[in-house]
Amino acid sequence: MESSEIRRLRRALLAWYAVARRDLPWRRTSEPYRIWLSEVMLQQTRAAAAAPYYQRFLERFPNVEALAAAPEQDVLALWAGLGYYTRARLLHRAAQQVASLGRFPDDYDSIRALPGVGDYTAAAVASIAFAQPHAVLDGNVARLLSRLTAESGIISLPATRARLQATASLLLDPKAPGAFNQAMMELGATVCLPRVPLCNSCPLQASCSAYQTGRQAELPVKAPRKPFHSALRELLLIRRRGAILFRQLSPSSPRLAGFWELPERASLPDALRLRLLGSFPHTIVQTRYECQVWEATLPSAPAGLRWIDLRRFSEFPVSTISKKALKIAGI
Ligand code: SF4
């Protein structure tokens, strides 16, 4: 792309962003803690879903010191529902590092060195909070750039990502890196949509190779999908005097370590199923589970399980699957 075209593209994008940007809570600040928190939440979560969590987090942990001082269980309990809980654990660990440092790191490499911070998050925080020229490449920006440049490589391949990152860095406006990055992400999230991009509302239409050749639907090029597997899970709702029996996942569990779940029939063969309360589907990576919720009884609770009083329920981080099951049971 010629440098005059790059300048035109920057102007068109920033002018569009000034008018079209959504009023999201993390856009009202350039405070590093808040920007970092929002970017970690947004790593695998849509903006609309992340916003209420962001607000609740800031009410409970208004600064990095408060987050650092909190017990991990409290952090996980507030995070419950956002998924990808390793993010919450690493966020907590990073907060402790920042608090012991006494200030938020203010350059790309030091931000990148924090636990849980990858290239994307480091670039977002460095550019938005510290106006440093580092281009972001999230999923939305990658899709947008692959259409803009008619990228023919499979989008998930490292070589393709490296080409797209180089394009993002070339296009980045060094005078307004934070606004430029946010504008690219916003355009990808709201206009250059995955299925049907809204090209007639796009400020980059004149520079877009996919638009000019009518190839928007073919791009980005995706890897062939892996097949899904199906499996059954039988969740047991075992009550005793206003309490429900839960098991805690071990700290070394590959997923949801430390979280609480309803026990399952496969691990409690002595439990007697009394009544099917309902079922719901739940997908984890490549497996589609049919989750059945059974009211059940058990002669005695084995070691490792715990009765949790329904009134103290919100103090515990509970897995999404168990929350869905409890909803079916009217709890
Ligand atoms: S013109 Fe269409 S395909 Fe090209 S960047 Fe804009 S929305 Fe995406």
mmCIF file of C-alpha atoms and ligand atoms in Angstrom:
data_model
loop_
_atom_site.group_PDB
_atom_site.id
_atom_site.type_symbol
_atom_site.label_atom_id
_atom_site.label_comp_id
_atom_site.label_asym_id
_atom_site.label_seq_id
_atom_site.Cartn_x
_atom_site.Cartn_y
_atom_site.Cartn_z
ATOM 1 C CA MET A 1 0.000 0.000 0.000
ATOM 2 C CA GLU A 2 1.325 3.449 -0.908
ATOM 3 C CA SER A 3 2.043 5.783 2.001
ATOM 4 C CA SER A 4 -0.571 8.275 0.738
ATOM 5 C CA GLU A 5 -3.168 5.495 0.782
ATOM 6 C CA ILE A 6 -2.124 4.480 4.294
ATOM 7 C CA ARG A 7 -2.570 8.077 5.474
ATOM 8 C CA ARG A 8 -6.002 8.193 3.823
ATOM 9 C CA LEU A 9 -6.972 4.918 5.450
ATOM 10 C CA ARG A 10 -5.899 6.175 8.903
ATOM 11 C CA ARG A 11 -7.880 9.390 8.494
ATOM 12 C CA ALA A 12 -11.005 7.563 7.289
ATOM 13 C CA LEU A 13 -10.803 4.989 10.100
ATOM 14 C CA LEU A 14 -10.277 7.531 12.904
ATOM 15 C CA ALA A 15 -13.035 9.810 11.591
ATOM 16 C CA TRP A 16 -15.427 6.845 11.492
ATOM 17 C CA TYR A 17 -14.410 5.771 15.016
ATOM 18 C CA ALA A 18 -14.973 9.232 16.467
ATOM 19 C CA VAL A 19 -18.611 8.983 15.407
ATOM 20 C CA ALA A 20 -19.444 5.255 15.471
ATOM 21 C CA ARG A 21 -17.673 3.984 18.597
ATOM 22 C CA ARG A 22 -19.787 2.248 21.201
ATOM 23 C CA ASP A 23 -19.809 3.750 24.668
ATOM 24 C CA LEU A 24 -18.177 0.863 26.548
ATOM 25 C CA PRO A 25 -17.139 1.309 30.202
ATOM 26 C CA TRP A 26 -13.400 0.772 29.575
ATOM 27 C CA ARG A 27 -13.413 3.450 26.888
ATOM 28 C CA ARG A 28 -13.960 6.157 29.516
ATOM 29 C CA THR A 29 -10.486 5.719 30.986
ATOM 30 C CA SER A 30 -6.825 5.380 30.084
ATOM 31 C CA GLU A 31 -5.843 4.122 33.542
ATOM 32 C CA PRO A 32 -3.549 1.110 32.973
ATOM 33 C CA TYR A 33 -5.187 -1.131 35.610
ATOM 34 C CA ARG A 34 -8.627 -0.647 34.088
ATOM 35 C CA ILE A 35 -7.411 -1.043 30.505
ATOM 36 C CA TRP A 36 -5.503 -4.191 31.401
ATOM 37 C CA LEU A 37 -8.482 -5.672 33.289
ATOM 38 C CA SER A 38 -10.802 -5.027 30.348
ATOM 39 C CA GLU A 39 -8.360 -6.490 27.835
ATOM 40 C CA VAL A 40 -7.929 -9.681 29.850
ATOM 41 C CA MET A 41 -11.719 -10.022 30.100
ATOM 42 C CA LEU A 42 -12.130 -9.379 26.387
ATOM 43 C CA GLN A 43 -9.597 -12.045 25.362
ATOM 44 C CA GLN A 44 -12.299 -14.676 24.862
ATOM 45 C CA THR A 45 -15.480 -12.804 25.710
ATOM 46 C CA ARG A 46 -17.687 -10.402 23.741
ATOM 47 C CA ALA A 47 -17.833 -6.780 24.902
ATOM 48 C CA ALA A 48 -21.523 -6.892 25.849
ATOM 49 C CA ALA A 49 -20.988 -10.011 27.995
ATOM 50 C CA ALA A 50 -17.804 -8.666 29.625
ATOM 51 C CA ALA A 51 -19.208 -5.218 30.569
ATOM 52 C CA PRO A 52 -21.215 -6.235 33.690
ATOM 53 C CA TYR A 53 -18.302 -8.352 34.966
ATOM 54 C CA TYR A 54 -15.948 -5.425 34.444
ATOM 55 C CA GLN A 55 -18.202 -3.135 36.492
ATOM 56 C CA ARG A 56 -18.580 -5.660 39.313
ATOM 57 C CA PHE A 57 -14.833 -6.303 39.400
ATOM 58 C CA LEU A 58 -14.059 -2.616 39.737
ATOM 59 C CA GLU A 59 -16.607 -2.171 42.498
ATOM 60 C CA ARG A 60 -14.997 -4.992 44.462
ATOM 61 C CA PHE A 61 -11.361 -4.333 43.376
ATOM 62 C CA PRO A 62 -11.109 -0.616 42.510
ATOM 63 C CA ASN A 63 -7.326 -0.763 42.116
ATOM 64 C CA VAL A 64 -4.562 -3.255 41.529
ATOM 65 C CA GLU A 65 -3.628 -3.349 45.236
ATOM 66 C CA ALA A 66 -7.163 -4.423 46.194
ATOM 67 C CA LEU A 67 -7.078 -7.186 43.576
ATOM 68 C CA ALA A 68 -3.637 -8.322 44.715
ATOM 69 C CA ALA A 69 -4.745 -8.533 48.361
ATOM 70 C CA ALA A 70 -7.922 -10.550 47.691
ATOM 71 C CA PRO A 71 -8.094 -14.329 48.284
ATOM 72 C CA GLU A 72 -8.028 -16.263 45.011
ATOM 73 C CA GLN A 73 -11.451 -17.796 45.794
ATOM 74 C CA ASP A 74 -12.993 -14.300 45.806
ATOM 75 C CA VAL A 75 -11.449 -13.486 42.433
ATOM 76 C CA LEU A 76 -12.679 -16.758 40.935
ATOM 77 C CA ALA A 77 -16.167 -16.289 42.416
ATOM 78 C CA LEU A 78 -16.470 -12.880 40.703
ATOM 79 C CA TRP A 79 -15.068 -14.303 37.477
ATOM 80 C CA ALA A 80 -17.469 -17.281 37.466
ATOM 81 C CA GLY A 81 -19.457 -17.274 34.218
ATOM 82 C CA LEU A 82 -16.764 -15.601 32.112
ATOM 83 C CA GLY A 83 -15.030 -18.941 31.475
ATOM 84 C CA TYR A 84 -11.356 -19.627 30.829
ATOM 85 C CA TYR A 85 -10.569 -19.415 34.535
ATOM 86 C CA THR A 86 -6.834 -19.600 34.036
ATOM 87 C CA ARG A 87 -7.185 -15.971 32.941
ATOM 88 C CA ALA A 88 -8.520 -15.030 36.390
ATOM 89 C CA ARG A 89 -5.728 -16.864 38.185
ATOM 90 C CA LEU A 90 -3.030 -15.246 36.054
ATOM 91 C CA LEU A 91 -4.709 -11.851 36.437
ATOM 92 C CA HIS A 92 -4.544 -12.265 40.201
ATOM 93 C CA ARG A 93 -0.885 -13.310 40.081
ATOM 94 C CA ALA A 94 -0.035 -10.388 37.792
ATOM 95 C CA ALA A 95 -1.806 -7.978 40.185
ATOM 96 C CA GLN A 96 0.415 -9.244 43.001
ATOM 97 C CA GLN A 97 3.518 -8.597 40.883
ATOM 98 C CA VAL A 98 2.342 -5.083 39.983
ATOM 99 C CA ALA A 99 1.455 -4.307 43.614
ATOM 100 C CA SER A 100 4.889 -5.422 44.822
ATOM 101 C CA LEU A 101 6.515 -3.360 42.055
ATOM 102 C CA GLY A 102 4.638 -0.298 43.357
ATOM 103 C CA ARG A 103 3.472 0.930 39.911
ATOM 104 C CA PHE A 104 2.028 -0.421 36.698
ATOM 105 C CA PRO A 105 4.806 -1.278 34.186
ATOM 106 C CA ASP A 106 4.742 1.352 31.452
ATOM 107 C CA ASP A 107 6.528 -0.171 28.465
ATOM 108 C CA TYR A 108 5.554 -2.987 26.102
ATOM 109 C CA ASP A 109 8.212 -5.508 27.216
ATOM 110 C CA SER A 110 7.528 -5.106 30.957
ATOM 111 C CA ILE A 111 3.757 -5.357 30.382
ATOM 112 C CA ARG A 112 4.317 -8.415 28.153
ATOM 113 C CA ALA A 113 6.317 -10.054 30.978
ATOM 114 C CA LEU A 114 3.301 -10.069 33.361
ATOM 115 C CA PRO A 115 1.565 -13.446 33.875
ATOM 116 C CA GLY A 116 -1.283 -13.994 31.411
ATOM 117 C CA VAL A 117 -0.246 -11.159 29.100
ATOM 118 C CA GLY A 118 0.447 -12.091 25.478
ATOM 119 C CA ASP A 119 1.332 -9.992 22.442
ATOM 120 C CA TYR A 120 -2.236 -8.791 21.980
ATOM 121 C CA THR A 121 -2.847 -7.637 25.566
ATOM 122 C CA ALA A 122 0.595 -6.023 25.846
ATOM 123 C CA ALA A 123 0.010 -4.067 22.623
ATOM 124 C CA ALA A 124 -3.471 -3.007 23.722
ATOM 125 C CA VAL A 125 -2.326 -1.760 27.156
ATOM 126 C CA ALA A 126 0.869 -0.130 25.823
ATOM 127 C CA SER A 127 -1.027 1.732 23.093
ATOM 128 C CA ILE A 128 -4.217 2.692 24.951
ATOM 129 C CA ALA A 129 -2.784 3.481 28.398
ATOM 130 C CA PHE A 130 0.690 4.715 27.369
ATOM 131 C CA ALA A 131 0.272 5.866 23.707
ATOM 132 C CA GLN A 132 3.045 3.556 22.512
ATOM 133 C CA PRO A 133 3.047 2.440 18.847
ATOM 134 C CA HIS A 134 2.235 -1.280 19.099
ATOM 135 C CA ALA A 135 -0.422 -2.694 16.782
ATOM 136 C CA VAL A 136 -3.003 -5.154 18.124
ATOM 137 C CA LEU A 137 -4.097 -8.253 16.269
ATOM 138 C CA ASP A 138 -7.167 -9.821 17.866
ATOM 139 C CA GLY A 139 -9.591 -12.109 16.024
ATOM 140 C CA ASN A 140 -11.680 -9.229 14.699
ATOM 141 C CA VAL A 141 -8.658 -7.307 13.409
ATOM 142 C CA ALA A 142 -7.210 -10.455 11.807
ATOM 143 C CA ARG A 143 -10.474 -11.048 9.914
ATOM 144 C CA LEU A 144 -10.656 -7.420 8.811
ATOM 145 C CA LEU A 145 -7.027 -7.341 7.627
ATOM 146 C CA SER A 146 -7.307 -10.650 5.807
ATOM 147 C CA ARG A 147 -10.169 -9.161 3.787
ATOM 148 C CA LEU A 148 -8.505 -5.801 3.345
ATOM 149 C CA THR A 149 -5.383 -7.436 1.868
ATOM 150 C CA ALA A 150 -7.077 -10.564 0.394
ATOM 151 C CA GLU A 151 -4.782 -12.743 2.518
ATOM 152 C CA SER A 152 -4.743 -16.257 1.010
ATOM 153 C CA GLY A 153 -3.150 -18.154 3.958
ATOM 154 C CA ILE A 154 -5.167 -20.069 6.565
ATOM 155 C CA ILE A 155 -5.867 -17.475 9.236
ATOM 156 C CA SER A 156 -4.888 -19.632 12.217
ATOM 157 C CA LEU A 157 -1.403 -20.454 10.875
ATOM 158 C CA PRO A 158 1.513 -18.639 12.549
ATOM 159 C CA ALA A 159 2.935 -17.507 9.184
ATOM 160 C CA THR A 160 -0.410 -15.911 8.241
ATOM 161 C CA ARG A 161 -0.704 -14.243 11.660
ATOM 162 C CA ALA A 162 2.832 -12.878 11.247
ATOM 163 C CA ARG A 163 1.915 -11.333 7.857
ATOM 164 C CA LEU A 164 -1.254 -9.824 9.304
ATOM 165 C CA GLN A 165 0.663 -8.490 12.307
ATOM 166 C CA ALA A 166 3.154 -6.847 9.942
ATOM 167 C CA THR A 167 0.256 -5.236 8.032
ATOM 168 C CA ALA A 168 -1.323 -4.030 11.289
ATOM 169 C CA SER A 169 2.008 -2.461 12.322
ATOM 170 C CA LEU A 170 2.390 -0.794 8.925
ATOM 171 C CA LEU A 171 -1.090 0.716 9.052
ATOM 172 C CA LEU A 172 -0.955 1.794 12.737
ATOM 173 C CA ASP A 173 -1.105 5.546 13.171
ATOM 174 C CA PRO A 174 1.952 6.375 15.353
ATOM 175 C CA LYS A 175 0.345 9.675 16.376
ATOM 176 C CA ALA A 176 -2.768 7.994 17.807
ATOM 177 C CA PRO A 177 -1.933 4.314 18.392
ATOM 178 C CA GLY A 178 -4.541 3.768 21.120
ATOM 179 C CA ALA A 179 -7.426 5.234 19.127
ATOM 180 C CA PHE A 180 -6.251 3.514 15.926
ATOM 181 C CA ASN A 181 -6.098 0.087 17.600
ATOM 182 C CA GLN A 182 -9.494 0.526 19.205
ATOM 183 C CA ALA A 183 -10.936 1.710 15.894
ATOM 184 C CA MET A 184 -9.633 -1.387 14.089
ATOM 185 C CA MET A 185 -11.089 -3.660 16.774
ATOM 186 C CA GLU A 186 -14.379 -1.778 16.696
ATOM 187 C CA LEU A 187 -14.634 -1.941 12.919
ATOM 188 C CA GLY A 188 -13.936 -5.685 13.001
ATOM 189 C CA ALA A 189 -16.470 -6.245 15.794
ATOM 190 C CA THR A 190 -19.325 -4.149 14.409
ATOM 191 C CA VAL A 191 -18.899 -3.779 10.609
ATOM 192 C CA CYS A 192 -16.528 -6.359 9.125
ATOM 193 C CA LEU A 193 -18.684 -9.119 10.597
ATOM 194 C CA PRO A 194 -17.797 -12.807 10.189
ATOM 195 C CA ARG A 195 -20.726 -13.896 7.993
ATOM 196 C CA VAL A 196 -22.072 -10.815 6.273
ATOM 197 C CA PRO A 197 -19.778 -7.787 6.502
ATOM 198 C CA LEU A 198 -21.564 -4.427 6.281
ATOM 199 C CA CYS A 199 -19.370 -3.107 3.470
ATOM 200 C CA ASN A 200 -21.682 -0.220 2.656
ATOM 201 C CA SER A 201 -21.036 1.217 6.137
ATOM 202 C CA CYS A 202 -17.284 0.590 6.044
ATOM 203 C CA PRO A 203 -14.847 3.519 5.958
ATOM 204 C CA LEU A 204 -12.161 1.268 4.391
ATOM 205 C CA GLN A 205 -14.239 0.136 1.434
ATOM 206 C CA ALA A 206 -12.089 2.043 -1.085
ATOM 207 C CA SER A 207 -8.929 0.237 0.118
ATOM 208 C CA CYS A 208 -10.447 -3.230 0.549
ATOM 209 C CA SER A 209 -9.281 -5.957 -1.857
ATOM 210 C CA ALA A 210 -12.017 -8.401 -0.818
ATOM 211 C CA TYR A 211 -14.722 -5.814 -1.463
ATOM 212 C CA GLN A 212 -13.301 -4.870 -4.831
ATOM 213 C CA THR A 213 -13.158 -8.492 -5.985
ATOM 214 C CA GLY A 214 -16.378 -9.637 -4.275
ATOM 215 C CA ARG A 215 -14.501 -12.185 -2.116
ATOM 216 C CA GLN A 216 -15.717 -11.107 1.357
ATOM 217 C CA ALA A 217 -17.502 -14.439 1.948
ATOM 218 C CA GLU A 218 -14.371 -16.493 1.092
ATOM 219 C CA LEU A 219 -12.095 -14.601 3.463
ATOM 220 C CA PRO A 220 -10.554 -15.206 5.884
ATOM 221 C CA VAL A 221 -9.464 -18.683 4.791
ATOM 222 C CA LYS A 222 -10.221 -21.133 7.600
ATOM 223 C CA ALA A 223 -8.719 -24.525 8.494
ATOM 224 C CA PRO A 224 -11.108 -27.467 7.967
ATOM 225 C CA ARG A 225 -13.273 -28.050 11.069
ATOM 226 C CA LYS A 226 -12.579 -30.970 13.398
ATOM 227 C CA PRO A 227 -15.589 -33.244 14.025
ATOM 228 C CA PHE A 228 -17.587 -32.870 17.281
ATOM 229 C CA HIS A 229 -18.021 -35.758 19.752
ATOM 230 C CA SER A 230 -21.140 -36.379 21.845
ATOM 231 C CA ALA A 231 -21.195 -37.510 25.488
ATOM 232 C CA LEU A 232 -23.626 -37.828 28.398
ATOM 233 C CA ARG A 233 -23.088 -36.288 31.868
ATOM 234 C CA GLU A 234 -25.400 -37.103 34.747
ATOM 235 C CA LEU A 235 -25.279 -34.381 37.409
ATOM 236 C CA LEU A 236 -26.609 -35.280 40.823
ATOM 237 C CA LEU A 237 -28.554 -32.883 43.002
ATOM 238 C CA ILE A 238 -28.285 -34.275 46.516
ATOM 239 C CA ARG A 239 -29.915 -32.176 49.251
ATOM 240 C CA ARG A 240 -29.708 -32.140 53.034
ATOM 241 C CA ARG A 241 -31.422 -29.523 55.235
ATOM 242 C CA GLY A 242 -31.007 -26.458 52.985
ATOM 243 C CA ALA A 243 -27.603 -27.566 51.685
ATOM 244 C CA ILE A 244 -26.415 -29.238 48.494
ATOM 245 C CA LEU A 245 -23.557 -31.647 48.032
ATOM 246 C CA PHE A 246 -20.640 -30.325 45.954
ATOM 247 C CA ARG A 247 -17.164 -31.494 45.082
ATOM 248 C CA GLN A 248 -14.204 -29.205 44.599
ATOM 249 C CA LEU A 249 -11.986 -29.721 41.567
ATOM 250 C CA SER A 250 -8.380 -30.315 42.584
ATOM 251 C CA PRO A 251 -5.833 -27.485 42.249
ATOM 252 C CA SER A 252 -4.073 -29.540 39.564
ATOM 253 C CA SER A 253 -7.243 -30.070 37.509
ATOM 254 C CA PRO A 254 -6.552 -29.090 33.878
ATOM 255 C CA ARG A 255 -9.748 -27.039 33.842
ATOM 256 C CA LEU A 256 -11.611 -25.081 36.515
ATOM 257 C CA ALA A 257 -9.054 -25.913 39.229
ATOM 258 C CA GLY A 258 -10.463 -24.962 42.645
ATOM 259 C CA PHE A 259 -14.028 -24.597 41.353
ATOM 260 C CA TRP A 260 -17.049 -26.346 42.865
ATOM 261 C CA GLU A 261 -19.247 -28.687 40.843
ATOM 262 C CA LEU A 262 -22.235 -30.909 41.415
ATOM 263 C CA PRO A 263 -21.035 -34.505 41.745
ATOM 264 C CA GLU A 264 -21.618 -36.814 38.787
ATOM 265 C CA ARG A 265 -22.978 -40.316 38.691
ATOM 266 C CA ALA A 266 -19.803 -41.665 37.119
ATOM 267 C CA SER A 267 -17.841 -40.764 40.281
ATOM 268 C CA LEU A 268 -20.601 -41.650 42.819
ATOM 269 C CA PRO A 269 -21.799 -45.170 41.970
ATOM 270 C CA ASP A 270 -23.569 -45.497 45.394
ATOM 271 C CA ALA A 271 -25.886 -42.575 44.678
ATOM 272 C CA LEU A 272 -29.488 -43.501 43.943
ATOM 273 C CA ARG A 273 -31.163 -41.482 41.213
ATOM 274 C CA LEU A 274 -34.717 -40.534 42.196
ATOM 275 C CA ARG A 275 -36.096 -38.235 39.511
ATOM 276 C CA LEU A 276 -34.930 -36.628 36.263
ATOM 277 C CA LEU A 277 -35.357 -32.862 36.691
ATOM 278 C CA GLY A 278 -34.388 -31.893 33.150
ATOM 279 C CA SER A 279 -31.481 -31.710 30.741
ATOM 280 C CA PHE A 280 -29.514 -29.160 28.732
ATOM 281 C CA PRO A 281 -26.755 -29.160 26.104
ATOM 282 C CA HIS A 282 -23.273 -27.842 26.922
ATOM 283 C CA THR A 283 -20.290 -27.714 24.584
ATOM 284 C CA ILE A 284 -16.662 -27.762 25.740
ATOM 285 C CA VAL A 285 -14.099 -27.447 22.936
ATOM 286 C CA GLN A 286 -14.945 -30.329 20.549
ATOM 287 C CA THR A 287 -17.385 -32.222 22.780
ATOM 288 C CA ARG A 288 -21.153 -31.680 22.896
ATOM 289 C CA TYR A 289 -22.489 -32.901 26.234
ATOM 290 C CA GLU A 290 -26.055 -33.747 27.011
ATOM 291 C CA CYS A 291 -26.256 -32.888 30.723
ATOM 292 C CA GLN A 292 -28.998 -34.607 32.686
ATOM 293 C CA VAL A 293 -29.900 -33.249 36.120
ATOM 294 C CA TRP A 294 -31.034 -35.908 38.585
ATOM 295 C CA GLU A 295 -32.450 -35.477 42.047
ATOM 296 C CA ALA A 296 -30.568 -38.152 43.970
ATOM 297 C CA THR A 297 -29.834 -39.514 47.408
ATOM 298 C CA LEU A 298 -26.706 -40.949 48.974
ATOM 299 C CA PRO A 299 -26.294 -43.007 52.189
ATOM 300 C CA SER A 300 -23.283 -40.908 53.289
ATOM 301 C CA ALA A 301 -21.103 -38.276 51.637
ATOM 302 C CA PRO A 302 -17.645 -39.638 50.802
ATOM 303 C CA ALA A 303 -14.465 -37.712 51.673
ATOM 304 C CA GLY A 304 -13.699 -34.819 49.365
ATOM 305 C CA LEU A 305 -17.344 -33.735 49.031
ATOM 306 C CA ARG A 306 -18.894 -30.904 50.994
ATOM 307 C CA TRP A 307 -22.345 -29.670 51.898
ATOM 308 C CA ILE A 308 -22.760 -26.034 50.858
ATOM 309 C CA ASP A 309 -25.529 -24.024 52.442
ATOM 310 C CA LEU A 310 -27.695 -22.400 49.789
ATOM 311 C CA ARG A 311 -27.466 -19.052 51.613
ATOM 312 C CA ARG A 312 -23.633 -19.038 51.291
ATOM 313 C CA PHE A 313 -23.678 -20.151 47.716
ATOM 314 C CA SER A 314 -22.484 -16.883 46.126
ATOM 315 C CA GLU A 315 -19.222 -17.042 48.127
ATOM 316 C CA PHE A 316 -18.067 -20.092 46.156
ATOM 317 C CA PRO A 317 -16.835 -20.207 42.567
ATOM 318 C CA VAL A 318 -19.277 -22.625 40.920
ATOM 319 C CA SER A 319 -18.813 -23.983 37.390
ATOM 320 C CA THR A 320 -21.148 -22.781 34.636
ATOM 321 C CA ILE A 321 -22.395 -26.301 34.005
ATOM 322 C CA SER A 322 -23.451 -26.645 37.662
ATOM 323 C CA LYS A 323 -25.106 -23.229 37.612
ATOM 324 C CA LYS A 324 -27.178 -24.300 34.625
ATOM 325 C CA ALA A 325 -28.137 -27.527 36.431
ATOM 326 C CA LEU A 326 -29.197 -25.625 39.563
ATOM 327 C CA LYS A 327 -31.322 -23.311 37.442
ATOM 328 C CA ILE A 328 -33.129 -26.317 36.022
ATOM 329 C CA ALA A 329 -33.752 -27.464 39.597
ATOM 330 C CA GLY A 330 -35.231 -24.024 40.398
ATOM 331 C CA ILE A 331 -32.312 -22.985 42.658
HETATM 332 S S1 SF4 B 1 -15.196 -3.274 2.852
HETATM 333 FE FE1 SF4 B 1 -16.312 -4.969 3.759
HETATM 334 S S2 SF4 B 1 -14.905 -6.716 3.732
HETATM 335 FE FE2 SF4 B 1 -13.699 -4.852 3.395
HETATM 336 S S3 SF4 B 1 -12.975 -4.281 5.432
HETATM 337 FE FE3 SF4 B 1 -14.864 -3.153 5.055
HETATM 338 S S4 SF4 B 1 -16.503 -4.444 5.918
HETATM 339 FE FE4 SF4 B 1 -14.664 -5.705 5.721
#
